[in-house]
Coordinates of C-alpha atoms and ligand atoms in Angstrom, one line a residue:
M1 CA 0.0 0.0 0.0
I2 CA 2.5 2.5 1.2
K3 CA 4.8 1.4 -1.6
E4 CA 2.2 2.4 -4.2
E5 CA 1.4 5.6 -2.5
L6 CA 5.1 6.5 -2.6
I7 CA 5.3 5.7 -6.3
Q8 CA 2.2 7.8 -7.0
L9 CA 3.5 10.6 -4.8
N10 CA 6.8 10.6 -6.7
E11 CA 5.1 10.7 -10.1
K12 CA 2.5 13.4 -9.1
F13 CA 5.2 15.7 -7.7
E14 CA 7.6 15.1 -10.5
N15 CA 4.9 16.4 -12.9
E16 CA 4.1 19.3 -10.6
I17 CA 7.7 20.3 -10.4
K18 CA 8.0 20.0 -14.1
G19 CA 5.0 22.3 -14.6
A20 CA 6.0 25.0 -12.1
Q21 CA 5.9 28.4 -13.7
D22 CA 8.2 30.3 -11.4
A23 CA 10.3 30.1 -8.2
K24 CA 7.3 31.0 -6.1
Q25 CA 5.2 28.1 -7.4
L26 CA 8.2 25.8 -7.0
N27 CA 8.5 26.8 -3.4
E28 CA 4.9 26.1 -2.7
I29 CA 5.4 22.6 -4.2
K30 CA 8.4 22.1 -2.0
V31 CA 6.3 22.9 1.1
K32 CA 3.6 20.5 -0.1
I33 CA 6.2 17.7 -0.2
F34 CA 8.6 18.3 2.6
G35 CA 6.7 20.8 4.9
K36 CA 5.5 19.8 8.4
M37 CA 2.2 18.7 6.9
G38 CA 3.9 17.8 3.5
A39 CA 2.9 14.6 1.7
L40 CA 6.3 12.9 2.1
T41 CA 6.6 13.9 5.8
I42 CA 3.2 12.3 6.5
L43 CA 4.0 9.2 4.6
S44 CA 7.4 8.9 6.4
K45 CA 5.5 9.0 9.7
S46 CA 3.5 6.0 8.6
M47 CA 6.7 3.9 8.6
R48 CA 5.8 2.9 12.2
D49 CA 2.8 0.9 10.8
V50 CA 5.1 -1.0 8.4
S51 CA 6.1 -4.6 9.3
A52 CA 9.7 -5.2 10.3
E53 CA 10.5 -7.2 7.1
E54 CA 9.2 -4.5 4.8
R55 CA 10.7 -1.6 6.7
P56 CA 14.2 -1.7 5.0
T57 CA 12.6 -1.7 1.5
I58 CA 10.1 1.0 2.3
G59 CA 12.7 3.1 4.1
A60 CA 15.0 2.8 1.1
L61 CA 12.1 3.8 -1.2
I62 CA 11.2 6.8 0.9
N63 CA 14.9 7.9 0.7
H64 CA 14.9 7.4 -3.0
V65 CA 11.7 9.4 -3.5
R66 CA 13.1 12.2 -1.2
N67 CA 16.4 12.3 -3.1
N68 CA 14.7 12.2 -6.4
L69 CA 12.2 15.0 -5.7
E70 CA 14.9 17.1 -4.0
E71 CA 17.1 16.8 -7.1
K72 CA 14.2 17.6 -9.5
I73 CA 13.5 20.7 -7.4
S74 CA 17.1 21.8 -7.4
Q75 CA 17.3 21.3 -11.2
K76 CA 14.2 23.4 -11.6
E77 CA 15.5 26.1 -9.3
D78 CA 18.7 26.2 -11.4
A79 CA 16.7 26.5 -14.5
F80 CA 14.7 29.4 -13.1
K81 CA 17.9 31.1 -12.0
Q82 CA 19.5 30.7 -15.4
E83 CA 16.3 32.0 -17.1
E84 CA 16.3 35.1 -14.9
L85 CA 20.0 35.7 -15.6
M86 CA 19.4 35.4 -19.3
K87 CA 16.5 37.9 -19.1
K88 CA 18.7 40.3 -17.1
L89 CA 21.6 40.0 -19.6
D90 CA 19.1 40.6 -22.4
N91 CA 17.9 43.8 -20.8
E92 CA 21.4 45.0 -20.0
K93 CA 22.7 44.4 -23.5
V94 CA 24.9 47.3 -24.7
D95 CA 23.9 48.5 -28.1
I96 CA 27.2 49.7 -29.5
T97 CA 25.4 51.1 -32.6
E98 CA 23.3 53.5 -30.5
P99 CA 24.5 57.1 -31.0
S100 CA 26.2 58.6 -27.9
K101 CA 24.4 61.2 -25.8
G102 CA 27.4 63.4 -26.0
F103 CA 28.8 65.5 -23.2
E104 CA 28.6 69.2 -22.4
V105 CA 31.8 71.2 -22.9
G106 CA 32.1 74.5 -21.1
A107 CA 32.9 77.7 -23.0
L108 CA 34.2 81.2 -22.2
H109 CA 31.6 84.0 -21.7
P110 CA 31.3 86.1 -24.9
I111 CA 32.7 89.1 -23.1
S112 CA 35.7 87.1 -21.9
R113 CA 36.3 86.0 -25.5
V114 CA 36.2 89.6 -26.7
I115 CA 38.7 90.6 -24.0
D116 CA 41.0 87.7 -25.0
K117 CA 40.7 88.6 -28.7
L118 CA 41.4 92.3 -28.4
T119 CA 44.2 91.9 -25.9
D120 CA 45.8 89.3 -28.1
I121 CA 45.7 91.7 -31.1
C122 CA 47.1 94.5 -28.9
V123 CA 49.9 92.3 -27.5
E124 CA 50.9 91.4 -31.1
M125 CA 51.1 95.2 -31.7
G126 CA 53.6 95.5 -28.8
F127 CA 51.2 96.6 -26.0
S128 CA 51.7 95.3 -22.4
V129 CA 48.5 94.3 -20.5
V130 CA 47.9 95.9 -17.1
E131 CA 45.2 95.9 -14.5
G132 CA 43.8 98.5 -12.1
P133 CA 41.4 98.5 -9.1
E134 CA 37.6 98.5 -9.7
V135 CA 37.2 100.4 -6.4
E136 CA 39.0 103.6 -7.3
T137 CA 39.8 106.9 -5.9
D138 CA 38.2 110.1 -7.1
Y139 CA 41.7 111.3 -8.0
Y140 CA 42.6 108.6 -10.5
N141 CA 39.1 108.2 -12.0
F142 CA 38.5 112.0 -12.4
E143 CA 41.0 114.6 -11.1
A144 CA 44.1 113.1 -12.7
M145 CA 42.1 112.8 -15.9
N146 CA 41.5 116.6 -15.9
I147 CA 38.0 116.3 -14.5
P148 CA 38.1 118.5 -11.3
K149 CA 35.6 118.1 -8.5
N150 CA 32.3 119.8 -9.3
H151 CA 33.2 120.2 -13.0
P152 CA 30.2 119.8 -15.4
S153 CA 32.0 117.2 -17.4
R154 CA 31.5 114.7 -14.5
D155 CA 27.9 114.6 -15.6
M156 CA 29.0 112.5 -18.7
Q157 CA 29.5 109.6 -16.3
D158 CA 26.8 108.9 -13.7
T159 CA 29.1 107.5 -11.1
F160 CA 28.5 105.2 -8.1
F161 CA 30.3 106.9 -5.2
I162 CA 31.2 104.8 -2.1
T163 CA 32.6 107.7 -0.1
E164 CA 33.4 111.3 -1.1
N165 CA 36.7 110.2 -2.5
T166 CA 36.2 106.5 -3.4
L167 CA 34.0 105.2 -6.2
L168 CA 33.4 102.2 -8.5
R169 CA 35.5 103.3 -11.5
S170 CA 33.4 104.7 -14.3
Q171 CA 36.1 104.3 -16.9
T172 CA 39.3 102.3 -17.4
S173 CA 40.9 105.6 -18.1
A174 CA 41.5 105.6 -14.3
V175 CA 44.6 103.3 -15.0
Q176 CA 46.2 105.9 -17.2
A177 CA 47.6 108.1 -14.5
R178 CA 48.5 105.1 -12.3
E179 CA 50.6 103.7 -15.1
M180 CA 52.1 107.1 -16.2
E181 CA 53.2 107.7 -12.6
K182 CA 55.0 104.3 -12.6
R183 CA 56.5 104.2 -16.1
K184 CA 59.0 106.1 -18.1
P185 CA 58.1 106.8 -21.8
P186 CA 58.1 105.3 -24.3
F187 CA 55.4 102.7 -23.3
K188 CA 52.3 101.1 -24.7
I189 CA 49.7 99.6 -22.4
V190 CA 46.2 98.2 -22.6
C191 CA 43.9 97.6 -19.6
P192 CA 40.7 95.6 -19.9
G193 CA 38.3 95.5 -17.0
K194 CA 34.9 96.1 -15.4
T195 CA 33.5 99.6 -15.2
Y196 CA 30.3 100.9 -13.5
R197 CA 27.8 103.6 -14.2
N198 CA 24.3 104.3 -13.0
E199 CA 22.7 103.6 -16.5
S200 CA 20.4 100.8 -17.7
D201 CA 18.8 100.3 -21.1
S202 CA 19.2 97.9 -24.0
T203 CA 22.7 99.3 -24.9
H204 CA 23.8 100.5 -21.4
S205 CA 24.4 98.4 -18.4
P206 CA 25.3 99.5 -14.8
I207 CA 28.2 97.1 -15.0
F208 CA 30.1 96.9 -18.3
H209 CA 33.6 96.4 -19.7
Q210 CA 36.1 98.7 -21.3
L211 CA 39.5 98.3 -22.7
E212 CA 41.8 101.2 -22.3
G213 CA 44.8 101.8 -24.5
L214 CA 47.6 104.3 -23.9
V215 CA 50.7 105.1 -25.9
V216 CA 53.3 107.6 -24.8
D217 CA 56.3 108.4 -26.9
E218 CA 58.0 111.3 -28.7
K219 CA 56.1 112.7 -31.7
I220 CA 52.9 110.7 -31.3
S221 CA 50.2 112.2 -33.5
M222 CA 46.7 111.7 -34.6
A223 CA 48.0 109.8 -37.6
D224 CA 49.4 107.1 -35.3
L225 CA 46.1 106.8 -33.5
K226 CA 44.1 106.5 -36.7
A227 CA 46.5 104.0 -38.2
M228 CA 46.5 101.9 -35.0
L229 CA 42.7 101.9 -34.6
T230 CA 42.1 101.1 -38.3
T231 CA 44.4 98.1 -38.1
L232 CA 42.7 97.0 -34.8
M233 CA 39.2 97.3 -36.2
K234 CA 40.0 95.4 -39.3
R235 CA 41.6 92.6 -37.3
L236 CA 38.5 92.5 -35.1
Y237 CA 35.7 92.8 -37.7
G238 CA 37.4 91.9 -41.0
D239 CA 39.1 93.7 -43.9
D240 CA 35.9 95.0 -45.5
T241 CA 35.0 97.1 -42.3
T242 CA 34.6 100.8 -42.8
I243 CA 35.7 103.1 -40.0
R244 CA 34.5 106.6 -39.2
F245 CA 36.3 109.1 -37.0
R246 CA 34.1 111.9 -35.6
P247 CA 35.2 114.9 -33.6
S248 CA 34.2 114.6 -29.9
F249 CA 35.1 115.9 -26.5
F250 CA 36.8 114.2 -23.5
P251 CA 38.5 116.4 -20.9
F252 CA 41.6 114.1 -20.9
T253 CA 42.2 114.1 -24.7
E254 CA 42.7 117.1 -27.0
P255 CA 41.7 116.7 -29.8
S256 CA 39.2 113.9 -29.1
I257 CA 37.4 111.6 -31.4
E258 CA 34.7 109.0 -31.4
V259 CA 35.1 106.0 -33.6
D260 CA 32.3 104.2 -35.4
V261 CA 32.5 101.0 -37.3
S262 CA 30.3 99.8 -40.2
C263 CA 27.6 97.5 -38.8
P264 CA 28.9 93.9 -39.4
N265 CA 25.3 92.8 -39.5
C266 CA 24.2 94.8 -42.5
H267 CA 27.6 96.1 -43.8
G268 CA 26.5 99.7 -43.7
K269 CA 23.0 99.3 -45.3
G270 CA 21.1 99.9 -42.0
C271 CA 19.4 97.4 -39.8
S272 CA 17.9 97.0 -36.3
T273 CA 21.4 96.4 -34.7
C274 CA 22.7 99.8 -35.9
K275 CA 19.3 101.5 -35.6
G276 CA 19.2 102.1 -39.4
T277 CA 22.4 104.2 -39.4
G278 CA 24.7 101.5 -40.9
M279 CA 27.4 102.5 -38.3
L280 CA 27.9 101.6 -34.6
E281 CA 29.7 103.7 -32.0
L282 CA 32.4 101.7 -30.3
L283 CA 34.9 103.8 -28.6
G284 CA 36.3 107.2 -27.5
A285 CA 39.9 108.2 -28.2
G286 CA 42.2 111.2 -28.7
I287 CA 45.6 112.7 -28.2
V288 CA 46.4 112.8 -24.5
N289 CA 45.8 116.2 -23.1
P290 CA 49.3 117.7 -22.2
K291 CA 47.8 118.7 -18.8
V292 CA 47.2 115.0 -18.0
L293 CA 50.8 114.1 -18.9
E294 CA 52.1 116.9 -16.7
M295 CA 49.9 115.9 -13.7
S296 CA 51.5 112.5 -13.9
G297 CA 55.0 113.8 -14.1
I298 CA 55.6 113.4 -17.8
D299 CA 57.3 116.2 -19.8
S300 CA 54.6 117.2 -22.3
K301 CA 57.1 119.2 -24.3
K302 CA 59.1 116.1 -25.1
Y303 CA 56.4 113.5 -25.1
S304 CA 52.9 113.1 -26.5
G305 CA 50.5 110.3 -26.5
F306 CA 47.3 108.8 -27.7
A307 CA 44.6 107.0 -25.7
F308 CA 41.5 105.1 -26.6
G309 CA 38.7 103.4 -24.6
F310 CA 36.7 100.6 -26.2
G311 CA 33.2 99.5 -24.9
L312 CA 33.7 95.8 -24.9
D313 CA 30.1 94.9 -24.3
R314 CA 29.3 96.7 -27.6
V315 CA 32.0 94.8 -29.3
A316 CA 30.6 91.5 -28.1
M317 CA 27.0 92.7 -29.1
I318 CA 28.1 93.5 -32.6
L319 CA 30.2 90.3 -33.0
N320 CA 27.3 88.1 -31.8
G321 CA 24.3 90.1 -33.2
I322 CA 22.9 90.8 -29.8
T323 CA 20.4 93.7 -29.4
N324 CA 20.0 93.8 -25.6
I325 CA 23.2 94.2 -23.5
R326 CA 21.4 92.8 -20.4
N327 CA 21.5 89.3 -21.8
F328 CA 25.2 89.1 -21.0
Y329 CA 24.5 89.5 -17.3
K330 CA 21.5 87.2 -16.9
N331 CA 23.6 84.0 -16.8
D332 CA 21.0 82.2 -18.9
V333 CA 22.8 79.2 -20.1
R334 CA 20.5 78.8 -23.1
F335 CA 21.5 82.3 -24.3
L336 CA 25.2 81.7 -23.7
K337 CA 25.1 78.4 -25.4
Q338 CA 24.0 80.1 -28.7
M339 CA 27.3 82.0 -28.7
R340 CA 29.7 79.2 -28.3
Ligands
FA5_1 C1 34.9 106.9 -22.0 O1 34.6 106.1 -21.0 C2 36.3 107.3 -22.1 N1 37.1 107.0 -21.0 C3 36.9 106.7 -23.4 C4 38.2 107.3 -23.8 C5 39.4 106.7 -23.4 C6 38.2 108.5 -24.5 C7 40.6 107.3 -23.7 C8 39.5 109.1 -24.9 C9 40.7 108.4 -24.5 P1 32.6 106.9 -23.1 O2 31.8 107.4 -21.9 O3 32.1 107.4 -24.4 O4 34.1 107.2 -23.0 O5 32.6 105.3 -23.1 C10 33.4 104.6 -24.0 C11 32.6 103.4 -24.5 O6 32.1 102.6 -23.4 C12 31.3 103.8 -25.3 O7 31.6 104.1 -26.6 C13 30.5 102.6 -25.1 O8 30.8 101.6 -26.1 C14 30.9 102.0 -23.7 N2 29.9 102.4 -22.7 C15 29.7 103.5 -22.0 N3 28.8 103.4 -21.1 C16 28.3 102.2 -21.2 C17 27.3 101.4 -20.5 N4 26.6 102.0 -19.4 N5 27.1 100.2 -20.8 C18 27.8 99.6 -21.8 N6 28.7 100.2 -22.5 C19 29.0 101.5 -22.2

C-alpha cells in the first residue's frame, strides 16, 4: 500500500515540479512535499505501521523518493535562475550602434572671449597688458584725468560713489595716471576690465567692460592713433570694415574723437542692430591732453601720447548680433550656449 502511495506521490510531484511556472510556485510545491504537513513527511511517519520485514525496502524507497524530488526541485531552481540571468543580460545588453548622448563642454563667456581677442591683437602690436582697481579713488578716476571736483564734465558719467573720495571706477581711463606715474616713456599699455555707471537700457548696463589703451612716446600724432585703430578694427571685424572718425570731447584728450564702425550685421546698409544708421559707435579716443601728462610727471614738451577706450560689451554685441546688453548678465545658459 505505502509502496504504491510512494510511487504515485513521486510521479505526481515530479509532474508538478516540471509544470512549475516560477520560483514561487516551486517553493509552494516544496512545502507540499517536505513541509511539516507535507505529503512525504506524513508518509514517512506511517513507517511505524510497516512490518519489520518490509521496513528496509520502504525506508529505502522513501529515501529514494526524497532524493529524487529534491534533485528535481534543485534542477528546476537552477533552470529558473538561469532563465532570470538570461533575461537580465538581455535587458542590459549594450547596443554599441546607439548614437552617444554626447557631453557638455564648457565655454568662455562672450565678453571674456572679446577681452582675449582684443588683448591678443594689442599684444601682437607691442602693448603690455595691465590691470587696475575697480574700487578707485576720485583722484585717479577723475581729477588726474583733468576732471576736477564739481566740474560739469562729470555729468557725462553717472558715477557710483562709495565715499566722497572712493567710487566704482566709471572708466578704465583711471589706470592711465596710475601707469604714467609708474613708467617712463616710451610705453604702450592696454587695460581691460569692469566699469560701472548708473545707467540701464538695451545698450547701457550698470556694469560693463572697457579696454583702455595708452601710448606715450616722442612725436605721437593723430595719424598714429588713426592707423593703429584702423588696423585693430580690421583685425577685429574683417578687412571690409569701414571706420568713421568723428570729432568729440573728452577732458583728458585734445583733440578727441569717437570711432564708429560699419555695422557687421548689414555692412552699412542699415538694420535693427545699428538702428538704421549703418554705423555703430564703439569707442572714444584722442591725443592725450598735455595737462594729463604733466599731472602724472611726464614732460609734455618732449612726449605726447594717444589713448582710446573701447566699450567691450558693444564689441561683443556686434560680433554676436545681440540687441540687448542685459542678456550678457542674466547667466541664462540657453543664451550663452548660442554664442559658443
Ligand atoms: C569713456 O569712457 C572714455 N574713458 C573713453 C576714452 C578713453 C576716450 C581714452 C578718450 C581716451 P565713453 O563714456 O564714451 O568714454 O565710453 C566709452 C565706450 O564705453 C562707449 O563708446 C560705449 O561703447 C561704452 N559704454 C559707455 N557706457 C556704457 C554702459 N553703461 N554700458 C555699456 N557700454 C558702455
